XYZ file of C-alpha atoms in Angstrom:
503
model
C 40.976 143.247 -35.878
C 40.991 143.854 -32.120
C 38.442 146.462 -30.908
C 40.144 149.360 -29.168
C 39.172 152.231 -26.880
C 40.185 155.468 -28.526
C 40.440 159.084 -27.307
C 39.913 161.741 -30.019
C 41.561 165.158 -29.565
C 40.195 167.433 -32.347
C 39.188 171.104 -32.152
C 36.878 170.948 -35.193
C 33.689 169.434 -33.773
C 32.354 168.419 -37.179
C 35.564 166.584 -38.008
C 35.546 165.020 -34.529
C 32.010 163.622 -35.070
C 33.049 162.248 -38.483
C 36.029 160.506 -36.919
C 33.808 159.047 -34.206
C 31.470 157.635 -36.834
C 34.387 156.172 -38.805
C 35.766 154.524 -35.671
C 32.380 153.043 -34.804
C 32.047 151.661 -38.342
C 35.346 149.821 -38.156
C 34.587 148.390 -34.718
C 36.340 150.700 -32.255
C 34.918 152.640 -29.281
C 35.426 156.345 -28.623
C 35.902 156.899 -24.880
C 36.198 160.685 -25.140
C 36.410 163.678 -27.470
C 38.125 166.916 -26.491
C 39.195 170.101 -28.299
C 41.933 171.608 -26.054
C 45.480 170.257 -25.797
C 45.904 171.042 -22.088
C 42.805 168.952 -21.263
C 44.015 165.880 -23.152
C 46.538 164.401 -20.611
C 44.102 164.493 -17.628
C 41.356 162.878 -19.731
C 43.788 160.214 -20.949
C 44.749 159.430 -17.348
C 41.070 159.168 -16.436
C 39.782 157.081 -19.372
C 42.915 155.012 -20.069
C 42.313 154.575 -23.818
C 44.273 152.101 -25.947
C 45.084 154.840 -28.478
C 44.879 158.619 -28.891
C 44.056 160.276 -32.231
C 45.610 163.740 -31.860
C 45.153 166.778 -34.097
C 48.357 168.834 -34.242
C 46.613 172.247 -34.404
C 44.359 172.665 -31.344
C 42.544 175.300 -29.362
C 44.254 176.640 -26.236
C 47.868 177.223 -25.263
C 49.046 173.599 -25.702
C 49.144 172.177 -29.229
C 48.834 168.517 -30.166
C 52.580 167.865 -30.201
C 53.096 169.070 -26.613
C 49.965 167.238 -25.462
C 51.192 164.028 -27.126
C 54.536 164.314 -25.341
C 52.798 164.660 -21.955
C 50.501 161.697 -22.645
C 53.433 159.525 -23.677
C 55.432 160.433 -20.567
C 52.539 160.155 -18.084
C 50.435 157.354 -19.549
C 52.593 155.425 -22.039
C 49.640 155.491 -24.455
C 50.353 155.447 -28.227
C 49.483 158.597 -30.160
C 48.611 158.922 -33.882
C 48.694 162.458 -35.254
C 45.863 163.871 -37.400
C 46.870 166.823 -39.508
C 46.193 168.668 -42.707
C 49.688 170.141 -42.516
C 52.621 168.021 -43.633
C 55.367 170.617 -43.862
C 58.898 169.535 -42.887
C 59.107 171.670 -39.773
C 55.850 170.285 -38.320
C 56.773 166.680 -39.135
C 60.240 167.084 -37.618
C 58.871 168.575 -34.408
C 56.170 165.926 -34.140
C 58.719 163.144 -34.671
C 60.464 164.097 -31.423
C 57.451 162.737 -29.508
C 57.914 159.318 -31.171
C 54.345 159.050 -32.569
C 52.928 155.741 -33.715
C 51.651 157.111 -37.031
C 50.305 160.017 -39.103
C 46.984 160.526 -40.877
C 46.570 163.352 -43.389
C 43.079 164.778 -43.425
C 40.811 163.816 -45.054
C 41.242 160.032 -44.795
C 39.223 156.932 -45.682
C 38.019 154.210 -43.299
C 40.615 151.800 -44.696
C 43.431 154.253 -44.028
C 42.187 154.827 -40.481
C 41.868 151.089 -39.861
C 45.398 150.385 -41.134
C 47.057 153.153 -39.134
C 45.267 152.109 -35.914
C 46.156 148.445 -36.380
C 49.820 149.281 -37.007
C 49.940 151.636 -34.027
C 48.379 149.090 -31.676
C 50.716 146.350 -32.934
C 53.772 148.569 -32.543
C 52.680 149.634 -29.051
C 52.148 146.000 -27.988
C 55.613 145.105 -29.259
C 57.100 148.100 -27.468
C 55.315 147.140 -24.239
C 56.722 143.605 -24.422
C 60.176 145.058 -25.019
C 59.834 147.355 -21.992
C 58.695 144.413 -19.844
C 61.648 142.375 -21.065
C 64.000 145.245 -20.294
C 62.511 145.628 -16.806
C 63.003 141.917 -16.146
C 66.533 142.210 -17.477
C 67.358 145.227 -15.309
C 65.679 143.681 -12.240
C 67.614 140.454 -12.715
C 70.939 142.222 -13.169
C 70.235 144.499 -10.219
C 69.483 141.617 -7.864
C 72.381 139.273 -8.673
C 75.479 139.218 -6.506
C 77.921 139.848 -9.353
C 78.735 143.323 -10.638
C 77.688 144.056 -14.240
C 78.722 146.892 -16.548
C 77.545 147.229 -20.166
C 79.158 149.440 -22.810
C 78.461 150.544 -26.366
C 80.752 149.786 -29.301
C 83.118 152.599 -28.271
C 83.557 151.169 -24.741
C 81.429 153.912 -23.144
C 79.346 152.856 -20.138
C 75.622 152.388 -20.838
C 74.540 150.405 -17.760
C 75.720 149.515 -14.256
C 73.957 147.390 -11.669
C 74.031 148.282 -7.932
C 76.879 145.864 -7.178
C 79.016 147.473 -9.870
C 78.227 150.881 -8.371
C 79.315 149.619 -4.937
C 82.600 148.066 -6.069
C 83.678 150.884 -8.404
C 82.327 153.738 -6.266
C 80.647 155.214 -9.351
C 76.861 155.822 -9.339
C 75.330 154.841 -12.660
C 74.151 158.397 -13.314
C 77.754 159.632 -13.107
C 79.276 156.754 -15.072
C 76.928 156.748 -18.091
C 78.785 158.008 -21.139
C 82.252 157.696 -19.599
C 84.880 155.400 -21.057
C 84.973 152.096 -19.169
C 88.678 152.602 -18.405
C 87.751 155.686 -16.333
C 85.167 153.827 -14.256
C 86.693 150.345 -14.178
C 90.366 150.982 -13.341
C 92.315 147.750 -12.914
C 95.998 146.994 -12.239
C 98.156 143.958 -11.662
C 98.312 143.252 -7.936
C 102.014 142.410 -7.892
C 103.452 144.976 -10.338
C 100.895 147.812 -10.135
C 100.903 148.017 -13.954
C 97.578 149.006 -15.542
C 95.732 146.066 -17.092
C 94.164 146.407 -20.528
C 90.563 147.632 -20.540
C 88.546 144.375 -20.838
C 85.766 146.000 -22.892
C 88.317 147.276 -25.393
C 89.787 143.797 -25.561
C 86.359 142.250 -26.135
C 85.564 144.774 -28.861
C 88.972 144.205 -30.450
C 88.907 140.392 -30.374
C 85.164 139.820 -30.640
C 85.338 136.937 -28.158
C 84.746 136.253 -24.473
C 87.805 137.284 -22.448
C 88.774 136.948 -18.806
C 91.107 138.889 -16.551
C 94.450 137.466 -15.543
C 94.847 136.279 -11.968
C 95.845 138.783 -9.278
C 93.969 141.756 -10.742
C 93.047 144.679 -8.468
C 90.141 147.108 -9.036
C 90.956 150.682 -7.990
C 87.663 152.132 -6.760
C 86.780 155.807 -7.122
C 87.702 156.464 -3.478
C 91.080 154.742 -3.826
C 90.094 151.427 -2.242
C 91.701 148.321 -3.734
C 89.449 145.334 -4.418
C 90.791 141.982 -5.703
C 88.495 140.771 -8.487
C 88.081 138.263 -11.242
C 85.841 138.765 -14.232
C 84.920 137.981 -17.792
C 83.754 140.149 -20.679
C 81.479 139.182 -23.561
C 80.571 140.956 -26.808
C 77.020 142.133 -27.557
C 76.213 141.029 -31.108
C 73.217 142.216 -33.137
C 71.166 140.285 -35.701
C 73.631 141.150 -38.447
C 76.553 139.736 -36.490
C 78.011 143.158 -35.742
C 79.435 143.926 -32.284
C 77.393 146.713 -30.713
C 78.980 146.707 -27.269
C 80.335 144.601 -24.424
C 79.133 143.256 -21.074
C 81.569 142.917 -18.174
C 80.754 140.681 -15.193
C 83.071 140.784 -12.172
C 83.076 139.948 -8.479
C 84.927 140.818 -5.286
C 87.128 137.858 -4.313
C 88.385 139.279 -1.010
C 86.599 136.591 1.014
C 87.835 133.878 -1.338
C 91.363 135.219 -0.956
C 91.072 135.086 2.829
C 89.874 131.481 2.683
C 92.640 130.530 0.239
C 95.261 132.218 2.393
C 93.936 130.436 5.480
C 94.153 127.138 3.602
C 97.696 127.939 2.483
C 98.709 128.803 6.037
C 97.139 125.585 7.282
C 98.941 123.644 4.557
C 102.248 125.341 5.396
C 101.754 124.660 9.104
C 100.850 121.063 8.315
C 103.976 120.641 6.211
C 106.087 122.249 8.942
C 104.419 120.075 11.555
C 105.056 116.979 9.465
C 108.721 117.933 9.215
C 108.887 118.507 12.962
C 107.175 115.196 13.629
C 109.547 113.374 11.291
C 112.509 114.992 12.997
C 111.069 114.127 16.392
C 110.512 110.521 15.369
C 114.027 110.340 13.928
C 115.536 111.832 17.077
C 113.527 109.487 19.299
C 114.579 106.478 17.233
C 118.232 107.482 17.331
C 118.075 108.133 21.088
C 116.383 104.801 21.744
C 118.538 102.643 19.501
C 121.891 104.295 20.203
C 121.353 104.575 23.957
C 122.405 100.992 24.740
C 125.707 100.990 22.779
C 126.514 104.416 24.212
C 125.885 103.172 27.751
C 128.064 100.142 27.019
C 130.808 102.427 25.723
C 130.645 104.540 28.906
C 130.667 101.461 31.149
C 133.631 99.886 29.365
C 135.488 103.206 29.365
C 135.042 103.506 33.144
C 136.206 99.900 33.586
C 139.235 100.564 31.421
C 140.148 103.556 33.570
C 139.802 101.497 36.744
C 142.117 98.752 35.435
C 144.678 101.361 34.461
C 144.411 103.225 37.799
C 145.540 100.269 39.969
C 149.019 100.205 41.514
C 149.778 97.405 39.103
C 147.652 98.219 35.989
C 145.905 95.225 34.462
C 146.689 95.912 30.860
C 144.959 92.808 29.539
C 141.630 93.761 31.130
C 142.045 97.356 30.008
C 142.771 96.186 26.428
C 139.661 94.011 26.414
C 137.548 96.960 27.681
C 138.979 99.196 24.962
C 138.193 96.564 22.321
C 134.610 96.391 23.597
C 134.425 100.215 23.317
C 135.478 99.976 19.667
C 132.936 97.258 18.933
C 130.135 99.219 20.611
C 131.128 102.355 18.672
C 130.857 100.480 15.382
C 127.511 99.067 16.490
C 126.207 102.589 17.238
C 127.306 103.698 13.748
C 125.486 100.759 12.169
C 122.324 101.664 14.114
C 122.442 105.270 12.823
C 122.916 104.086 9.220
C 119.912 101.768 9.536
C 117.685 104.570 10.887
C 118.814 106.975 8.142
C 117.934 104.420 5.475
C 114.544 103.919 7.091
C 113.929 107.671 7.311
C 114.803 108.159 3.640
C 112.487 105.321 2.584
C 113.678 102.640 0.263
C 112.348 104.129 -2.999
C 110.297 107.213 -4.023
C 106.920 106.865 -5.691
C 107.947 107.620 -9.269
C 105.524 108.878 -11.929
C 105.602 111.019 -15.086
C 105.626 114.693 -14.009
C 105.646 118.206 -15.468
C 108.261 120.205 -13.550
C 106.695 123.546 -14.566
C 103.387 122.351 -13.140
C 105.032 121.479 -9.817
C 106.824 124.851 -9.669
C 103.673 126.830 -10.531
C 101.611 124.882 -7.988
C 104.100 125.571 -5.192
C 104.557 129.248 -6.136
C 100.803 129.701 -6.089
C 100.654 127.967 -2.716
C 103.265 130.359 -1.314
C 101.956 133.665 -2.712
C 100.550 134.614 0.692
C 103.960 134.038 2.294
C 105.620 136.095 -0.447
C 103.182 138.985 0.032
C 103.509 138.834 3.809
C 107.279 139.279 3.484
C 107.011 141.970 0.732
C 108.802 139.737 -1.765
C 108.272 140.407 -5.489
C 108.103 137.117 -7.393
C 109.562 136.816 -10.879
C 109.443 133.614 -12.857
C 110.489 132.470 -16.302
C 109.448 128.877 -16.980
C 110.620 127.374 -20.241
C 107.891 125.926 -22.451
C 110.325 123.458 -24.045
C 110.798 121.125 -21.066
C 110.332 117.383 -21.351
C 108.515 115.485 -18.587
C 110.478 113.702 -15.861
C 109.999 110.617 -13.734
C 109.808 111.562 -10.073
C 108.023 111.616 -6.739
C 105.628 114.621 -6.795
C 105.573 115.175 -3.001
C 109.340 115.005 -2.619
C 109.973 117.441 -5.501
C 107.314 119.785 -4.140
C 109.203 119.752 -0.838
C 112.417 120.689 -2.645
C 110.775 123.700 -4.321
C 109.091 124.820 -1.080
C 112.374 124.554 0.877
C 114.320 126.530 -1.711
C 111.684 129.276 -1.964
C 111.392 129.518 1.845
C 115.170 129.749 2.140
C 115.120 132.616 -0.372
C 112.372 134.449 1.540
C 114.174 134.013 4.864
C 117.466 135.169 3.323
C 115.837 138.553 2.565
C 114.120 139.049 5.922
C 116.658 141.658 7.044
C 116.931 143.474 3.675
C 115.622 147.050 3.877
C 117.767 149.036 1.417
C 116.576 147.399 -1.835
C 113.549 145.527 -3.201
C 113.114 141.957 -2.044
C 113.054 139.933 -5.237
C 112.839 136.205 -5.805
C 113.358 134.799 -9.295
C 112.441 131.211 -10.234
C 113.423 129.799 -13.626
C 113.333 126.487 -15.448
C 115.328 125.591 -18.573
C 116.855 122.754 -20.506
C 120.314 121.762 -19.281
C 122.772 119.338 -20.793
C 121.400 116.502 -22.877
C 118.769 114.534 -21.009
C 118.505 116.984 -18.087
C 116.515 120.069 -17.088
C 117.411 122.699 -14.510
C 115.437 124.602 -11.864
C 116.969 127.722 -10.275
C 115.839 129.920 -7.363
C 117.677 133.250 -6.968
C 117.203 135.744 -4.138
C 118.379 139.305 -3.532
C 119.223 138.564 0.107
C 122.328 138.839 2.272
C 124.146 136.055 0.447
C 126.104 133.001 1.605
C 129.367 133.074 3.500
C 131.931 131.681 0.996
C 133.873 130.070 3.846
C 130.807 128.030 4.817
C 129.528 127.247 1.311
C 130.699 123.642 1.486
C 128.830 122.987 4.738
C 125.344 124.285 3.952
C 124.143 120.869 2.747
C 125.395 119.040 5.811
C 122.696 117.596 8.108
C 121.990 119.740 11.193
C 124.174 122.596 9.942
C 122.302 125.919 9.991
C 122.978 129.657 10.096
C 119.469 130.470 11.351
C 118.817 130.951 15.082
C 115.751 128.717 14.952
C 116.842 126.493 12.061
C 117.091 122.697 12.253
C 119.789 122.295 9.617
C 117.869 119.578 7.784
C 116.143 121.435 4.909
C 118.979 121.629 2.370
C 120.299 118.229 3.428
C 116.906 116.654 2.735
C 116.625 118.562 -0.574
C 120.003 117.296 -1.778
C 119.095 113.751 -0.722
C 115.807 113.944 -2.691
C 117.458 115.412 -5.797
C 120.258 112.839 -5.758
C 117.742 110.027 -5.263
C 116.097 111.286 -8.482
C 119.433 111.127 -10.322
C 120.088 114.858 -10.222
C 122.413 117.358 -8.559
C 121.852 120.329 -6.188
C 124.327 123.146 -5.597
C 124.528 126.819 -4.538
C 126.460 129.883 -5.655
C 126.674 133.625 -5.085
C 124.184 135.737 -7.089
C 125.351 139.114 -8.382
C 124.870 141.816 -7.316
C 123.154 140.511 -4.167
C 122.029 137.229 -2.673
C 122.378 133.573 -3.570
C 121.183 131.214 -6.265
C 120.358 127.547 -5.773
C 120.172 125.236 -8.773
C 119.251 121.610 -9.213
C 119.092 119.352 -12.246
C 116.863 116.370 -12.914
C 117.025 113.799 -15.713
C 114.123 113.864 -18.161
C 112.114 110.748 -18.884
C 113.896 110.575 -22.248
C 117.228 110.957 -20.511
C 116.347 108.011 -18.318
C 115.539 105.998 -21.449
C 111.814 105.885 -20.598
C 110.466 107.425 -23.825
């Protein structure tokens, strides 16, 4: 037994002395005895006892139950009631103060010892629980992530300061509200309300996470991009008693990702420009000499023909040299084109859906910047292919960029871009990119894949030509068609690894 300091509040002085003697016999110390309820809280604050033995019926205007409530609120000291009255009304009223025990007068030393020991043990356990809760609340309040806890009906029971900041709801206002009222989330691209994560946790009983591109609608209307996860709170019996939601503002991460995407896009564009520049420089350098020879021989031919007596033999020889130099220039161009295309792509086993998803994710910033709504339907039944990852990525990027640019002037309808993948004829799969743009001129449809042909003021006319070259190098086919009711659709096929006989 641990000796304790005890305050006795008893208006019968004889009974109070008897209790003091009993406490001394069992090893405890009485730090004060008082008869009036209103004097008990100040004395408890002054003496700081480990336990208060409180008679329910006391002298003065404050009875033992009210005095016990004040002591518990001001001092957090456990109270054991002493009473000769055990009627239901008294017990019910006393229970509201959460006492640590009852003793019915008269009582034996053993009864007193047992009740005190139990009260002290219970108080120590309660103190440890409060300390643990304070550490828990302090930890959750100081972390950078937002935290919301709910009960088993998805009503808010706790919010840390970061959650208050992001949602715009002070904890005092949010407590008791359904999580869906406080934590309002929608899909960033469609604006459709996303399922309440706490409800999902409570329904599934597992850890769940939000889908990508989720927006939190704060109380003041601000939109905050977030990601999060929710976990169930499970008691000792294995029952779910609530849920904890942890989420964070990813605005800064989005800005960094968008900057990286822009840098990547600029790098890809720069690489294309550099390749075109190198190709142009090579053509200019290599073709310059045969062109100069052609011009020189043409001038000589004209001179021979301009004489009073034309020298037809010399003129014929000059014309023959022009023909030879023209063929030589053509051979030079063919050699450079073969060099620019590279002899063979770096083939490996690839998942086309993975390539499409990677490029669409890379270009989300460009899609948002141009107010384009992305739709995609990627078949789950596609076989892998053999291909060059970088070249096929370039095909997807070119086709998506063409779709975005085709809708730049559209203002009378939504700008939509739909990307699909599906199985085609035996041994092939198909990728399609459809836009709701201005469409292709049917009279020029056959020319859009020609090198250097473009309908764009700042276009180079190489994108679709390069795409067709890449697709055909992979054993596939690329073509375009009108897309009803608006826009164009570009499709290309690729042979699967099985179709190539590589299974």
